[in-house]
Short mmCIF file of C-alpha atoms and ligand atoms in Angstrom, two decimals:
data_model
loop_
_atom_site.label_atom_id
_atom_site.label_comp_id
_atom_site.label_asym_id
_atom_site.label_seq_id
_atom_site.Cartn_x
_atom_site.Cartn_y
_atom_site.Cartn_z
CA UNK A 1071 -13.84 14.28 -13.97
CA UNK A 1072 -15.47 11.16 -11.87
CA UNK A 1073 -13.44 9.96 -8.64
CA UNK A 1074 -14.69 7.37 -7.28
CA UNK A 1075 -13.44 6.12 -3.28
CA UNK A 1076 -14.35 3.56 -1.31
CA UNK A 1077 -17.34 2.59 -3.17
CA UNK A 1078 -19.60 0.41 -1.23
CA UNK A 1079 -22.56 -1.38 -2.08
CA UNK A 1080 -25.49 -3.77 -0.74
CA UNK A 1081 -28.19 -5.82 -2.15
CA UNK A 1082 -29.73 -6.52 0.66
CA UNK A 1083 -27.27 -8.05 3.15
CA UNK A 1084 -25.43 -8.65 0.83
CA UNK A 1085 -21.98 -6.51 0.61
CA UNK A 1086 -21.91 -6.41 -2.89
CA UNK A 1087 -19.04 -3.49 -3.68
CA UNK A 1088 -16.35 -3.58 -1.07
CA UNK A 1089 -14.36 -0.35 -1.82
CA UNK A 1090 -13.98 0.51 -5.16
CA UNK A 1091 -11.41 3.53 -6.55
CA UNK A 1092 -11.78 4.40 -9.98
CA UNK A 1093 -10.87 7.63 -11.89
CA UNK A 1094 -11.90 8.89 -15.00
CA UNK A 1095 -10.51 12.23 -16.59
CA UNK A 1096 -12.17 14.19 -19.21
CA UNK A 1097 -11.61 12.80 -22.90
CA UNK A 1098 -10.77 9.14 -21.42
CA UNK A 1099 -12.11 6.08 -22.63
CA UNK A 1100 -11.96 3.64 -19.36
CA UNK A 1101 -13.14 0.34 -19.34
CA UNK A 1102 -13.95 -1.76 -15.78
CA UNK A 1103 -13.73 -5.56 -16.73
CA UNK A 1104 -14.06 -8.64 -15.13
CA UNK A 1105 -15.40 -11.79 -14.71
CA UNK A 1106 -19.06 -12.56 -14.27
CA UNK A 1107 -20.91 -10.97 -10.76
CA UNK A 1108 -17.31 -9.32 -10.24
CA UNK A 1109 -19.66 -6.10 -9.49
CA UNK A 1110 -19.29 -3.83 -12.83
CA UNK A 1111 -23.09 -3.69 -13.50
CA UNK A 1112 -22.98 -2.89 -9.64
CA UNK A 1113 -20.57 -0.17 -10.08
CA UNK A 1114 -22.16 1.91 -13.26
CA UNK A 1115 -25.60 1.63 -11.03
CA UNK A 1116 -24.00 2.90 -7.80
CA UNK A 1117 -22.76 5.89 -9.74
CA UNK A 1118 -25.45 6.63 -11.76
CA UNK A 1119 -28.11 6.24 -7.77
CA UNK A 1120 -29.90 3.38 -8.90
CA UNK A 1121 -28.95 1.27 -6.24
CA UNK A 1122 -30.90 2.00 -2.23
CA UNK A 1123 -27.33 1.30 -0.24
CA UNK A 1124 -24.21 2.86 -1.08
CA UNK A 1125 -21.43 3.96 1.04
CA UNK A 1126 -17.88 5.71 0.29
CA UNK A 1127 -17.46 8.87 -2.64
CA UNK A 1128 -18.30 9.31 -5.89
CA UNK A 1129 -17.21 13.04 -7.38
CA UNK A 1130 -18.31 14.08 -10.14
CA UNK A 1131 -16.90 17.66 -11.47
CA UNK A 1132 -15.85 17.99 -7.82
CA UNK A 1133 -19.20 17.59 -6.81
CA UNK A 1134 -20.48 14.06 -4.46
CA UNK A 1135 -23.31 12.32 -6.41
CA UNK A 1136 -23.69 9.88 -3.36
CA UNK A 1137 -26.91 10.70 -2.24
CA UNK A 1138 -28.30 12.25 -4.44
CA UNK A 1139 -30.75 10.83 -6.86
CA UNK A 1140 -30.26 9.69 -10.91
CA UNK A 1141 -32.48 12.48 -12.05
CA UNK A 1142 -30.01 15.16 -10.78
CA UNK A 1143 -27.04 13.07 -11.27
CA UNK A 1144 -28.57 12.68 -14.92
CA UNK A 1145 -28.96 16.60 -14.93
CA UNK A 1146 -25.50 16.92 -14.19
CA UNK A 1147 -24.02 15.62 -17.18
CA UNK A 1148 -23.78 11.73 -16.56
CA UNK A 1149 -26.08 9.55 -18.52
CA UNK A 1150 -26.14 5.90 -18.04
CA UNK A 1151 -27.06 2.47 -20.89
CA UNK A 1152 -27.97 -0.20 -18.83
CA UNK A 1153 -27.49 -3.83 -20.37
CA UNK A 1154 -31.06 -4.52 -21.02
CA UNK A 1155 -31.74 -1.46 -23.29
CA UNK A 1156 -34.89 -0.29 -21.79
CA UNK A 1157 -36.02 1.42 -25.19
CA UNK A 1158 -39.81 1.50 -25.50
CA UNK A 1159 -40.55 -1.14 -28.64
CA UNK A 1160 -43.78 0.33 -29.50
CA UNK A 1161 -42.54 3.86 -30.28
CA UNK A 1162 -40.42 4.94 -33.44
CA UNK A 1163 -36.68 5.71 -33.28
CA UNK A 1164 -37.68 9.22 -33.41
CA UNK A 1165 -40.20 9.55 -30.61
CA UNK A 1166 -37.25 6.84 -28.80
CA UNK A 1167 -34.94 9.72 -29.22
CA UNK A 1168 -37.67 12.35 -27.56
CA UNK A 1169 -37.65 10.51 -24.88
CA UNK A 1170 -33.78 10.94 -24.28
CA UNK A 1171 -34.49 14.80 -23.88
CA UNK A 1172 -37.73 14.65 -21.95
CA UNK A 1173 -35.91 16.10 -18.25
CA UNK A 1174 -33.15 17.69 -20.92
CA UNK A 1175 -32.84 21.74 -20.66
CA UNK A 1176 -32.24 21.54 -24.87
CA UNK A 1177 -35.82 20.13 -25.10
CA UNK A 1178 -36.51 23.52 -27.61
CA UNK A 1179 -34.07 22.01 -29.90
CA UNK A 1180 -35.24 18.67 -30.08
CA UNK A 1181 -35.33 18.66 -33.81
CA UNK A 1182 -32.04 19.81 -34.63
CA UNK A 1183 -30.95 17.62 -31.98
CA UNK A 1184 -32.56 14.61 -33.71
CA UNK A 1185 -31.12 15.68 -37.11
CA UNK A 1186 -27.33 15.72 -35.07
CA UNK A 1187 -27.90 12.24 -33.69
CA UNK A 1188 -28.99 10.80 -37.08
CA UNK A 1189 -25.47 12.14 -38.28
CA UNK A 1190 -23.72 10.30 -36.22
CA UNK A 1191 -25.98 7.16 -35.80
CA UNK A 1192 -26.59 6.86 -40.06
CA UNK A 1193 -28.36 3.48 -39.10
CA UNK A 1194 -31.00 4.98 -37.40
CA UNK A 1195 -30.96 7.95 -39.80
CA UNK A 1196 -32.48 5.53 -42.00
CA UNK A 1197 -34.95 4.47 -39.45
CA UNK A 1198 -36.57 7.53 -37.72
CA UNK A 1199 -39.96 6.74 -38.26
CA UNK A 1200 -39.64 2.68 -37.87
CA UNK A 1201 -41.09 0.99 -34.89
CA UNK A 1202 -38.08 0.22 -32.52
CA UNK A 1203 -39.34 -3.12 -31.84
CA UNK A 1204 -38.58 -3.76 -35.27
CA UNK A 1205 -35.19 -3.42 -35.33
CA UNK A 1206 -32.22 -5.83 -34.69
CA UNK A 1207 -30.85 -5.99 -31.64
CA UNK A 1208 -27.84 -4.02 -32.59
CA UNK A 1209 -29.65 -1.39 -34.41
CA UNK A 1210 -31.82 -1.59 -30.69
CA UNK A 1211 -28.51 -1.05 -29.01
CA UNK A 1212 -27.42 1.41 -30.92
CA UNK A 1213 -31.13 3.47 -30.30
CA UNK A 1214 -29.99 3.02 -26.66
CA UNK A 1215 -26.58 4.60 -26.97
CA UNK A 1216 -28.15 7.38 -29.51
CA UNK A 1217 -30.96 8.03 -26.59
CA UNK A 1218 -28.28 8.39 -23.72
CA UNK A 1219 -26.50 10.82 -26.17
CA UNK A 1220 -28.62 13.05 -27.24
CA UNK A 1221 -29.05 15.17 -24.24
CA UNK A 1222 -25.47 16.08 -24.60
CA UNK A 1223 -24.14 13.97 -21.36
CA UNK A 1224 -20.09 15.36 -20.36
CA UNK A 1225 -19.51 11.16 -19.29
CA UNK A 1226 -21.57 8.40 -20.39
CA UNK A 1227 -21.74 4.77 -18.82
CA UNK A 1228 -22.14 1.78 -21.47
CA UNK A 1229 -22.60 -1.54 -19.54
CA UNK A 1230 -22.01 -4.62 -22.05
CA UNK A 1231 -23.19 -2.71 -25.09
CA UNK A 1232 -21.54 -5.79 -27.64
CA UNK A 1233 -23.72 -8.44 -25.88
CA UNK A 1234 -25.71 -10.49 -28.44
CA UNK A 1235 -25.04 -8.68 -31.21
CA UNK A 1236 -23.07 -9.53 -34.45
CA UNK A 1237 -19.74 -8.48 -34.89
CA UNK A 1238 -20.71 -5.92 -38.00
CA UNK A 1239 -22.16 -4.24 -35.72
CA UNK A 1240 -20.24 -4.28 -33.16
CA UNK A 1241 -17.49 -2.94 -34.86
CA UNK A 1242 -19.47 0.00 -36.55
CA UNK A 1243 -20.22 0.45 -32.76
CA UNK A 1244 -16.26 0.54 -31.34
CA UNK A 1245 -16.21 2.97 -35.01
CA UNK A 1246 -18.50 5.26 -33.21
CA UNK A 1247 -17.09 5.31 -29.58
CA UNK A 1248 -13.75 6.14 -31.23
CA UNK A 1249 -15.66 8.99 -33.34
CA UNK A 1250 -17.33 9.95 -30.11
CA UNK A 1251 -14.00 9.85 -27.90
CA UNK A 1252 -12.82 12.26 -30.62
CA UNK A 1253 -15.48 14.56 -30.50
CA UNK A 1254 -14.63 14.72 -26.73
CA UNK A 1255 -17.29 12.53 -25.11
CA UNK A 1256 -15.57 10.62 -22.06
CA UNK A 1257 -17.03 7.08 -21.86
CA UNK A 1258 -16.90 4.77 -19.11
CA UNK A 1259 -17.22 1.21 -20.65
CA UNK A 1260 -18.34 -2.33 -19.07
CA UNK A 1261 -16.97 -4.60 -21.39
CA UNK A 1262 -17.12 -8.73 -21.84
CA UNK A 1263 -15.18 -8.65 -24.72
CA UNK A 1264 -12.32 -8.08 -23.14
CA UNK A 1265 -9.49 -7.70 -26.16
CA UNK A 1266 -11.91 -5.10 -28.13
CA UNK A 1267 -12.48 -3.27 -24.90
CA UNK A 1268 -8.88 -3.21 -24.06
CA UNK A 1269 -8.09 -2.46 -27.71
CA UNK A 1270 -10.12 0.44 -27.70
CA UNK A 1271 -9.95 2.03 -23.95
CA UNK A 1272 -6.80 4.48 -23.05
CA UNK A 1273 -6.96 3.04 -19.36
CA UNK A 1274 -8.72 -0.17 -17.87
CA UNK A 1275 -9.81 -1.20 -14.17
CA UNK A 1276 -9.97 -4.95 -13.41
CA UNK A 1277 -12.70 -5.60 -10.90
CA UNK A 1278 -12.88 -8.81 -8.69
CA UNK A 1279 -15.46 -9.55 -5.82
CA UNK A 1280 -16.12 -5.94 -5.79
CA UNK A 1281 -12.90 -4.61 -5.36
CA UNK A 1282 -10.74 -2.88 -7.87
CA UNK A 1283 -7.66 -5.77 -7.87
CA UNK A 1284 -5.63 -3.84 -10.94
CA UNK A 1285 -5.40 -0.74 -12.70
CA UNK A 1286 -3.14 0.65 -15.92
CA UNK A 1287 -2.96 1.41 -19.39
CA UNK A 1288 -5.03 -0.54 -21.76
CA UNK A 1289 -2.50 -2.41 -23.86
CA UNK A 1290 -0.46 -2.95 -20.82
CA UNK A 1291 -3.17 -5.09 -19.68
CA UNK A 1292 -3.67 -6.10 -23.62
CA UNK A 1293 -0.31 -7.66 -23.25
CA UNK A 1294 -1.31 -9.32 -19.65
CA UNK A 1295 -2.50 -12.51 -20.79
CA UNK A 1296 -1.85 -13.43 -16.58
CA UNK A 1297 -4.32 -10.71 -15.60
CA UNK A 1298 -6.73 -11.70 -18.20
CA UNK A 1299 -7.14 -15.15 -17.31
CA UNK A 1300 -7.40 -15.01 -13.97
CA UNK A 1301 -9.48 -12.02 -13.56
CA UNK A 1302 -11.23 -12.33 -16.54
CA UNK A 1303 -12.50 -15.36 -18.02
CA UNK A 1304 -16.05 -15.78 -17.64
P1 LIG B 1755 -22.20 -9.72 -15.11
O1 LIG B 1755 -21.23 -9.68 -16.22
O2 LIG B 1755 -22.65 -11.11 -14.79
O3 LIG B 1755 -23.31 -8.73 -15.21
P2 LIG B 1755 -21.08 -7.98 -13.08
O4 LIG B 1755 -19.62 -7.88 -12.81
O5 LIG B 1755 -21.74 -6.86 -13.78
O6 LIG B 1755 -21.32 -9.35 -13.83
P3 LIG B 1755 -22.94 -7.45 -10.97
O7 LIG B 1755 -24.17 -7.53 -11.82
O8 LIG B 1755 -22.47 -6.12 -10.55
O9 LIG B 1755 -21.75 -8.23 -11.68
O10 LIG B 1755 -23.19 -8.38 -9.70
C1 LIG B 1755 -22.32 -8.40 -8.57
C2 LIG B 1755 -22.89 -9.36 -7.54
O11 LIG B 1755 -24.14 -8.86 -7.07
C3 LIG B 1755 -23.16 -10.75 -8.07
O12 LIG B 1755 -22.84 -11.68 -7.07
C4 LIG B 1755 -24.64 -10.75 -8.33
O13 LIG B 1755 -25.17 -12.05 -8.18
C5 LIG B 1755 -25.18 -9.82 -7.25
N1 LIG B 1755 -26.38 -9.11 -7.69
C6 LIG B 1755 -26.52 -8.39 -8.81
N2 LIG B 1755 -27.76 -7.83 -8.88
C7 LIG B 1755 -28.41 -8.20 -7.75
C8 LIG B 1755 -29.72 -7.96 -7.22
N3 LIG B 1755 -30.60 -7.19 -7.87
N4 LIG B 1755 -30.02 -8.54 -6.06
C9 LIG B 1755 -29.13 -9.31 -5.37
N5 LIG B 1755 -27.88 -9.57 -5.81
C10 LIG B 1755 -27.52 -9.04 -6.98
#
């Protein structure tokens, strides 16, 4: 579903992504860890065109993204959760969830829409016509996935969505990804929390200084404690 080859990337002069392959097939949970400024956050931007200097492939439904920018990329089917959230604090969850389908062709349907995402997010069910700013930063987190979701994206990035948030909620979170996997969303997860990434991915990517250094099944590199500690500790 996404091939990625040779990905490149600069921040200026600097060479930031050195020639990263990645795959992810329809259904998959895949999760790209390591340590910090390894160049994950680098590689969800570069595929999502958020970034001015790329180089190398990135195929998405057969199709190269490279080039072209996030709005049709977005169109395509691949939505994108940055770290930092970026929902707007002043606005309810509900008019938060609008915004998700703004550039969306299901924009007729926003209500039912809204109705289907409260289903599956029962936290912000509760919460539709609460400020965002509000919320915890979990139930923030969560408005961030449910916003990226609601357009109905075929593969959807999560960078670090566990950061700062307590572990009731982040497992209610993992809950959902597994409920989303099965509903046949394909996720493509950067992950500090590297066991309960591992423990919930089918296949994981280790990335260091922007180069894809190993690749396999998720509780083969579960059971790497080698791997993890070299590539991974922060
Ligand atoms: P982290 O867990 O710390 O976010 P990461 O693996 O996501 O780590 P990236 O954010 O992709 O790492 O950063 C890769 C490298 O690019 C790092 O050396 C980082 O300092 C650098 N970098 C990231 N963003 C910028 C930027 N906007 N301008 C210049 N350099 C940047």
């Amino acid at each position: 579903m996404l091939a990625i080859r040779g990905l490149e990337a600069w921040y200026g002069q600097s060479h930031v992504l050195q020639g990263i392959d990645l795959e992810v097939e329809q259904g998959e949970i895949v999760c790209l860890i390591g340590r910090n400024g390894a160049g994950k956050t680098t590689t969800l931007k570069a595929v999502m065109g958020l970034l001015e200097k790329t180089r190398g492939s990135v195929r998405f439904e057969g199709e190269e993204m490279l080039g072209r920018p996030a709005h049709l990329r977005f169109g395509k089917g691949l939505a994108y959760v940055p770290e930092e959230r970026r929902i707007v604090p002043g606005l309810s969850v509900r008019e938060n969830l609008r915004l998700g389908l703004i550039a969306s062709p299901n924009k007729a349907q926003e209500n039912a829409l809204i109705a289907r995402t409260a289903e599956t997010f029962p936290r912000l069910a509760e919460r539709l016509d609460q400020t965002a700013i509000t919320m915890s930063g979990g139930e923030q987190q969560m408005l961030a996935i449910a916003r990226a979701l609601i357009a109905d994206p075929k593969l959807v990035m999560l960078d670090e969505p566990s950061e700062g948030i307590m572990p009731v909620l982040v497992d209610e979170m993992f809950d959902l990804f597994r409920k989303l996997k099965a509903a046949g969303t394909t996720i493509l997860l950067v992950e500090q929390n590297v066991e309960l990434a591992l423990g919930l991915a089918d296949r994981a990517y280790v990335v260091d200084q922007g180069t894809i250094v190993h690749h396999g099944a998720a509780a083969d590199l579960l059971a790497d404690a080698d791997i993890q500690e070299r590539y991974c500790a922060v």
